Coordinates of C-alpha atoms in Angstrom, one line a residue:
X224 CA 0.0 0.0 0.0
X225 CA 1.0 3.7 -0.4
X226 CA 0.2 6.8 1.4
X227 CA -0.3 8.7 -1.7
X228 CA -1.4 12.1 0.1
X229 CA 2.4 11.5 1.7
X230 CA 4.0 10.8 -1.6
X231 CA 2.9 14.1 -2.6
X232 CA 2.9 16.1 0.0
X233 CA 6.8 14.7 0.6
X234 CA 7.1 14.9 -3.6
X235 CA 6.6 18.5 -3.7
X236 CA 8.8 19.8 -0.5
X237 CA 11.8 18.3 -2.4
X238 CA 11.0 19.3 -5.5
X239 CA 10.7 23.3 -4.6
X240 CA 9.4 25.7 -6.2
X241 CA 12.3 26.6 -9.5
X242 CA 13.4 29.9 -10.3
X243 CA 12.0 33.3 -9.2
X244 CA 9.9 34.5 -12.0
X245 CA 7.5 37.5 -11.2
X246 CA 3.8 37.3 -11.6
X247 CA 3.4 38.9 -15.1
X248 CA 6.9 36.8 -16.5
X249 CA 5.3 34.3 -15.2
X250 CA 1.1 34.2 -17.2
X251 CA 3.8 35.3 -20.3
X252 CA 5.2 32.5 -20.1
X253 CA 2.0 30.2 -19.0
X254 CA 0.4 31.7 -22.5
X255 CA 3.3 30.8 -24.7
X256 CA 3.6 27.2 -23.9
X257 CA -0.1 27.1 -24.6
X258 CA 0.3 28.7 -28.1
X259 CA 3.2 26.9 -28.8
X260 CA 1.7 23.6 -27.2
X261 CA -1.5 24.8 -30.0
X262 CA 0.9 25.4 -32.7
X263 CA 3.0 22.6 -33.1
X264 CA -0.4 20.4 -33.5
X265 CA -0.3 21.2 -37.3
X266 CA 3.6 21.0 -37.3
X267 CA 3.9 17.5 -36.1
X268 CA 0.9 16.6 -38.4
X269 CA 2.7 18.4 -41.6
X270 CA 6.0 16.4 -41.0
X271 CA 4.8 12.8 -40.3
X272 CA 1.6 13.0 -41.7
X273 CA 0.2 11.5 -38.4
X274 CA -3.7 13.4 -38.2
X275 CA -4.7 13.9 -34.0
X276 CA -7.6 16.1 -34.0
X277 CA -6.7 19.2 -32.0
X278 CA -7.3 19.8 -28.4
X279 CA -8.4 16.5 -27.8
X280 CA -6.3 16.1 -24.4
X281 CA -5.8 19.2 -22.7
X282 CA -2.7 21.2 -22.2
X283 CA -1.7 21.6 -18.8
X284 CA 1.3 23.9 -17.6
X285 CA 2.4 22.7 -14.3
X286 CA 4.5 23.9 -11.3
X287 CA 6.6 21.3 -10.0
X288 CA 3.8 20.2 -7.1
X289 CA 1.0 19.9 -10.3
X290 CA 3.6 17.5 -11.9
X291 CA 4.3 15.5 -8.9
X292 CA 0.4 15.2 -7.8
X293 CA -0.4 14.0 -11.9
X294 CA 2.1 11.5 -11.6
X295 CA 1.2 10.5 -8.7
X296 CA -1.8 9.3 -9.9
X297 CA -0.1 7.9 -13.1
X298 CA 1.8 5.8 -10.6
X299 CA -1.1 4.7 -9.2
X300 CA -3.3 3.7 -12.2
X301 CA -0.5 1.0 -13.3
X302 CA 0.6 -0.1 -9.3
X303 CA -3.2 -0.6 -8.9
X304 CA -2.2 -4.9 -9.7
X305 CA 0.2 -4.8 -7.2
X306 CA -2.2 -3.1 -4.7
X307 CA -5.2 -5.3 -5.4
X308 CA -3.0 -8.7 -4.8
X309 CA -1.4 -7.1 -1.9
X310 CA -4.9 -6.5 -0.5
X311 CA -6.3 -9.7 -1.5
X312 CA -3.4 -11.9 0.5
X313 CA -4.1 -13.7 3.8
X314 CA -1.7 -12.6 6.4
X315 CA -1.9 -8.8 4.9
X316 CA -1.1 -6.3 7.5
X317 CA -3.9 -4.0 9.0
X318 CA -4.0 -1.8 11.3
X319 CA -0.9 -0.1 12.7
X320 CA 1.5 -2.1 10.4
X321 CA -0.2 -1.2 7.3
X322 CA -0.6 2.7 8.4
X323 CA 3.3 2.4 8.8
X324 CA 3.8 0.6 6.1
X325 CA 2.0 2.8 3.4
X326 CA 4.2 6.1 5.0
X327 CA 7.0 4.4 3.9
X328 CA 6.2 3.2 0.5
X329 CA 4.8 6.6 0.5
X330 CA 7.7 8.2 1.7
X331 CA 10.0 6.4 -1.3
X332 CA 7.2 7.1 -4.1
X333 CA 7.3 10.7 -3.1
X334 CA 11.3 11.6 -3.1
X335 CA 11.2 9.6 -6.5
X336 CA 8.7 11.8 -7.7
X337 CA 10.7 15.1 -5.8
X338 CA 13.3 14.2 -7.0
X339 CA 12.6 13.7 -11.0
X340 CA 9.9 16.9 -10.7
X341 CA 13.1 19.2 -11.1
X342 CA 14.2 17.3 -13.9
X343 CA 11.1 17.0 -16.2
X344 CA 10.5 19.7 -18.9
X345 CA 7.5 18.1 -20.4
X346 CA 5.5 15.0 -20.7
X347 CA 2.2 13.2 -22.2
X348 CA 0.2 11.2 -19.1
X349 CA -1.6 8.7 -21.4
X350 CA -3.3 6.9 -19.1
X351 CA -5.5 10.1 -17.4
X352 CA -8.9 9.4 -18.8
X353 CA -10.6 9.6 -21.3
X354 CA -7.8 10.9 -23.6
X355 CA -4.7 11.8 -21.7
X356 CA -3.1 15.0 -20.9
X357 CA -0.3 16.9 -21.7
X358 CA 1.9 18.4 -18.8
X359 CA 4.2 21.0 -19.4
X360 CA 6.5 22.1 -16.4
X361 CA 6.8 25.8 -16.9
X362 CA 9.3 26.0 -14.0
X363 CA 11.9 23.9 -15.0
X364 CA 12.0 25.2 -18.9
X365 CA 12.7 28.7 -17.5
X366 CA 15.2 27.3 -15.2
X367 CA 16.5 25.3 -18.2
X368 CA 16.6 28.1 -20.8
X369 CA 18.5 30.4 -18.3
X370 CA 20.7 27.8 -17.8
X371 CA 21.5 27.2 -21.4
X372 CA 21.4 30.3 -22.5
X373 CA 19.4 29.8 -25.3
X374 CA 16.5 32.0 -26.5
X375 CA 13.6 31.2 -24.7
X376 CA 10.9 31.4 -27.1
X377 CA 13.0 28.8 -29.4
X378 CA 13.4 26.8 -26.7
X379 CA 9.8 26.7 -25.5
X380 CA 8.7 25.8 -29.1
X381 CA 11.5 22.9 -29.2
X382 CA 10.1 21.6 -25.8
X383 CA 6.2 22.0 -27.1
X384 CA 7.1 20.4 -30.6
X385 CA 8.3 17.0 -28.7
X386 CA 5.9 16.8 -26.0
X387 CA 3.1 17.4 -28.5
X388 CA 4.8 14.6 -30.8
X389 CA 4.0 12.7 -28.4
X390 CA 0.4 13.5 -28.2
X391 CA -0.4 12.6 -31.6
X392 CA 1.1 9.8 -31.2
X393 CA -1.2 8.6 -28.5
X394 CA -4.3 10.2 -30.1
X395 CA -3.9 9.8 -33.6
X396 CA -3.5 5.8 -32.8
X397 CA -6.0 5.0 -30.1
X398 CA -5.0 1.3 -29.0
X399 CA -1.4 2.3 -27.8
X400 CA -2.6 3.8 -24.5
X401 CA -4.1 0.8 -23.4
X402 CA -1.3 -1.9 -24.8
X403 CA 1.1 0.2 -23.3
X404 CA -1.3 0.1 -19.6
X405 CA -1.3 -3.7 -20.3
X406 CA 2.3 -4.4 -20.4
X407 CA 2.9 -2.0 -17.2
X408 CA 0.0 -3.8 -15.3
X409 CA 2.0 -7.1 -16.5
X410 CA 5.0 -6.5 -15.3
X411 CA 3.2 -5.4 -11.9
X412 CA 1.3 -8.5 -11.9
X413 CA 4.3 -10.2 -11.8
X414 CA 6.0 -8.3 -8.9
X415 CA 5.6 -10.6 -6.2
X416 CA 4.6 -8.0 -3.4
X417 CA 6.4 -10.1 0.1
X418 CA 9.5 -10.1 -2.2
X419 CA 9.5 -6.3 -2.6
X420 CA 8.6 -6.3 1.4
X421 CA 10.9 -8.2 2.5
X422 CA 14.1 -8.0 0.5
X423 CA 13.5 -3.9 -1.0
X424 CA 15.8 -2.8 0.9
X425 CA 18.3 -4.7 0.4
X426 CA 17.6 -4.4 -3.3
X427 CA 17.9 -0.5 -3.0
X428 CA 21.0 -0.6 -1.6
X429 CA 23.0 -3.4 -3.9
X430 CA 21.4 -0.9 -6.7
X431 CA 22.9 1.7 -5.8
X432 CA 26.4 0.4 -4.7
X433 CA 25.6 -0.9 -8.5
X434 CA 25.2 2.1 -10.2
X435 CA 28.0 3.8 -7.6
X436 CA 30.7 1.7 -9.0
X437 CA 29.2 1.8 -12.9
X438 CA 26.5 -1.3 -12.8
X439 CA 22.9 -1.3 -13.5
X440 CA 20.0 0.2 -12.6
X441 CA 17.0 -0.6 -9.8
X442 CA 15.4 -2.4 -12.5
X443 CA 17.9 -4.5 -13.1
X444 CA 18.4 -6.0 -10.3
X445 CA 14.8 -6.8 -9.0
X446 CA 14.0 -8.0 -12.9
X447 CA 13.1 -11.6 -13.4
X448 CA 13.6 -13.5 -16.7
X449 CA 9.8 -12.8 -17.3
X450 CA 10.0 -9.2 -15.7
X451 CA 13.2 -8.7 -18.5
X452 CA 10.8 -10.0 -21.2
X453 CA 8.2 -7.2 -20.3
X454 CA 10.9 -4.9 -19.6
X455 CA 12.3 -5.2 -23.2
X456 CA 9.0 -5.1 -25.0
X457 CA 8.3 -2.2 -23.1
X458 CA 12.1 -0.7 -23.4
X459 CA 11.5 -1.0 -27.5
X460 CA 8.3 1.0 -27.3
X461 CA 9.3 3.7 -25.4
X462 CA 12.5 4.0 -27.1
X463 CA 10.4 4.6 -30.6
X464 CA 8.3 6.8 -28.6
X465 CA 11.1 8.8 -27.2
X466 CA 13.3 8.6 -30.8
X467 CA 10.1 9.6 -32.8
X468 CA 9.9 12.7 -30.7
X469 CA 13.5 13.9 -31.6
X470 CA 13.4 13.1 -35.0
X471 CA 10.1 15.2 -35.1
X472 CA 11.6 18.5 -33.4
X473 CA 15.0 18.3 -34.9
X474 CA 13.0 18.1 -38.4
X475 CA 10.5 20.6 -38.3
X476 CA 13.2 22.6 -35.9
X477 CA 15.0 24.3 -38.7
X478 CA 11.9 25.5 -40.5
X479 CA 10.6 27.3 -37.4
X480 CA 13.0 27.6 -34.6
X481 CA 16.4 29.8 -36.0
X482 CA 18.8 28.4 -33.2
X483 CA 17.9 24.9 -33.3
X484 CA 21.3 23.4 -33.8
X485 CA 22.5 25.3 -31.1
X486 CA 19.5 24.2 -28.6
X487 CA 20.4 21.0 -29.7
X488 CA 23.8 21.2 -28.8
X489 CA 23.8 22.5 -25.8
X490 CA 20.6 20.2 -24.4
X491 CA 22.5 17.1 -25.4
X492 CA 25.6 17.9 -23.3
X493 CA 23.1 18.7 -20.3
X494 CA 21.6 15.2 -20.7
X495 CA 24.6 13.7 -19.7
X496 CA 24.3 14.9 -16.1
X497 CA 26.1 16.8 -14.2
X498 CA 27.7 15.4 -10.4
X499 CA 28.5 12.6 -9.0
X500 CA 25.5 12.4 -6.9
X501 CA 23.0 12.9 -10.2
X502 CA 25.0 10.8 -12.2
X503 CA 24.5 7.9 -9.5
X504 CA 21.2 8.8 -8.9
X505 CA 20.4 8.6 -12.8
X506 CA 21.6 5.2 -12.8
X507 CA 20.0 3.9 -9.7
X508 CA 16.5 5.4 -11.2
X509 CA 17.2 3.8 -15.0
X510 CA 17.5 7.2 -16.5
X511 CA 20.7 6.3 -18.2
X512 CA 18.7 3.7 -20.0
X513 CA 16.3 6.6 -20.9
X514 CA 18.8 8.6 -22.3
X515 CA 19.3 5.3 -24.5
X516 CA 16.0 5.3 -25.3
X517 CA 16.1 8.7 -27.2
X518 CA 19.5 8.0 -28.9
X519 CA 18.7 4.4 -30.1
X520 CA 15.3 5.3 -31.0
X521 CA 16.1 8.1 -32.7
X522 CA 18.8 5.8 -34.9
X523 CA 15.8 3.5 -35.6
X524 CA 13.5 6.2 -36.7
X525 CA 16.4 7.8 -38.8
X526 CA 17.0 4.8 -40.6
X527 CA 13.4 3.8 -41.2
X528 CA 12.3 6.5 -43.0
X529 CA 15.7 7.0 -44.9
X530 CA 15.2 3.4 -46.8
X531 CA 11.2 3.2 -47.0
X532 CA 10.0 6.8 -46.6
X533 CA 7.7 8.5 -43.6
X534 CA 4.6 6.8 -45.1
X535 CA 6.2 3.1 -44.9
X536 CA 7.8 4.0 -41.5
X537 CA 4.0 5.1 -40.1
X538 CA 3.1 1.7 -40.3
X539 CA 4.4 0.9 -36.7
X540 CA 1.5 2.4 -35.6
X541 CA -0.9 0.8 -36.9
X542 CA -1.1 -2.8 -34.8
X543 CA 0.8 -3.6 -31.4
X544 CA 2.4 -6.3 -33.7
X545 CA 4.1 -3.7 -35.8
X546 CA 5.6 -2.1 -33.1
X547 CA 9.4 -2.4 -32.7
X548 CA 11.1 -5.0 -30.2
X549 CA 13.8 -3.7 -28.4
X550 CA 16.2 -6.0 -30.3
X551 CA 15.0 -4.8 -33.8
X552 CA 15.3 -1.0 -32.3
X553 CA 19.1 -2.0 -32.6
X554 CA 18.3 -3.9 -35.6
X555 CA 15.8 -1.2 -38.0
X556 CA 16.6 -3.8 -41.1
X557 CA 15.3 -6.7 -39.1
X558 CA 11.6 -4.4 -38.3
X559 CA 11.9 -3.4 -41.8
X560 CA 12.1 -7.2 -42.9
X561 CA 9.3 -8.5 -41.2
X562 CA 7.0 -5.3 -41.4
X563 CA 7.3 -3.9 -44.5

């Protein structure tokens, strides 16, 4: 069980606030990502030729507690598996135990989400109903921006154009939502929840003497072989998810954003993280392997579409079967082979 009220509350103390941006800077800022969020609908369409009817999930811009409450809830939608077995166990703690218990599930869930709230610019929640919703964290693309020093209406466009990608992506093909909720409520079907009681600590803590001295991440090490079977189907969707995205804004970039290259530039040296402390912490978390995800996918995409054309390529979305495993993401011949 978690205390999710905790996980938030907890969430959004260690996140903070982000930079100091007066009230008016601020609803500028609010109403550009809108517009920009509004404009890029007909870019994305234009360059892949992927038709999402606009508005049809709303645009939300975030502080860093609105992004830690949504996903919150995100977490909870795909844990709820692991919450209904839990519950439906003889032996399962009440009472006290289970008050103490969810605080401290609570208490991990929520300096994750602290935690990765000052990291995330943007992000599609596919799985709020009915059609999804798109989160832009205004906070952190200031903070970003300044950082860079990049101009910041370029920069808000970029961020909109790859968020928004990832919109249509979920709208304009309707099933991948749900096969996506299916594989997640797999793999927490398969979590075996006195396991993750008893030994998660001990799990933690190899992890991230793991990822200290250059090893793997959380998810490796609690992974079964039919955990890594999920985990890799899942891994090759979200790296075509994640690749898709950059190819999308570093195409239509040039056309509309002047200093694209140099955004570019600059965002992928930030990637790389900066500290020891992050870069352990990235590790621990799997974000290394998300970082992956947008370079390998973005290879596969590349390819794709340089050998059979955007219109060929579109086809991954059009069945689960179509899309991408995680070996033929390394492999675009292989998808092309038995696809195409």
């Amino acid at each position: 069980m978690v205390d999710w009220d905790l996980a938030v509350s907890l969430g959004s103390r260690i996140a903070g606030d982000g930079p100091t941006v007066d009230r008016d800077t601020a609803a500028a800022v609010v109403a550009e990502l809108r517009a920009d969020a509004d404009r890029s609908t007909g870019l994305v369409r234009d360059y892949t030729g992927m038709v999402a009817a606009e508005r049809t999930a709303p645009v939300l811009v975030v502080e860093r507690a609105g992004w830690v409450a949504a996903n919150a809830d995100g977490f909870a939608t795909v844990l709820a598996p692991v919450v209904d077995k839990l519950s439906s166990r003889k032996g399962t703690p009440t009472g006290l135990t289970l008050a103490i218990g969810s605080r401290v599930t609570g208490a991990e869930v929520g300096a994750l989400l602290g935690f990765l709230a000052g990291k995330v610019l943007g992000q599609f929640d596919p799985f709020h109903a009915p059609t999804g919703r798109l989160l832009l964290v205004a906070p952190n693309i200031v903070h970003v921006e300044r950082e860079l020093g990049v101009d910041p209406h370029d920069f808000r466009l970029w961020v909109c154009l790859h968020e928004e990608t990832h919109r249509v992506q979920f709208t304009a093909t309707p099933w991948l939502a749900d096969h996506l909720l299916g594989e997640m409520h797999s793999l927490a079907e398969s979590l075996e929840p006195s396991g993750l009681l008893d030994e998660g600590l001990s799990r933690i803590t190899g992890a991230i003497k793991s990822a200290r001295d250059g090893g793997g991440s959380l998810i490796d090490m609690i992974s079964t072989p039919e955990q890594k079977e999920i985990v890799d189907r899942v891994t090759g969707v979200m790296s075509l998810l994640e690749g898709h995205a950059d190819v999308v804004m570093d195409g239509v970039g040039p056309g509309v954003i002047p200093s694209v290259a140099h955004i570019r530039k600059k965002f992928n040296r930030r990637r790389q993280g900066v500290g020891v402390l992050d870069r352990v912490l990235r590790r621990v978390l799997g974000l290394d392997a998300k970082m992956a995800q947008y370079r390998d996918g973005a290879k596969f995409v590349r390819a794709v579409v340089d050998k059979a054309g955007m219109t060929d390529f579109n086809a991954v979305w059009e069945r689960p079967d179509n899309l991408p495993s995680k070996a033929e993401i390394a492999d675009p011949q292989a998808w092309i082979t038995r696809v195409l």
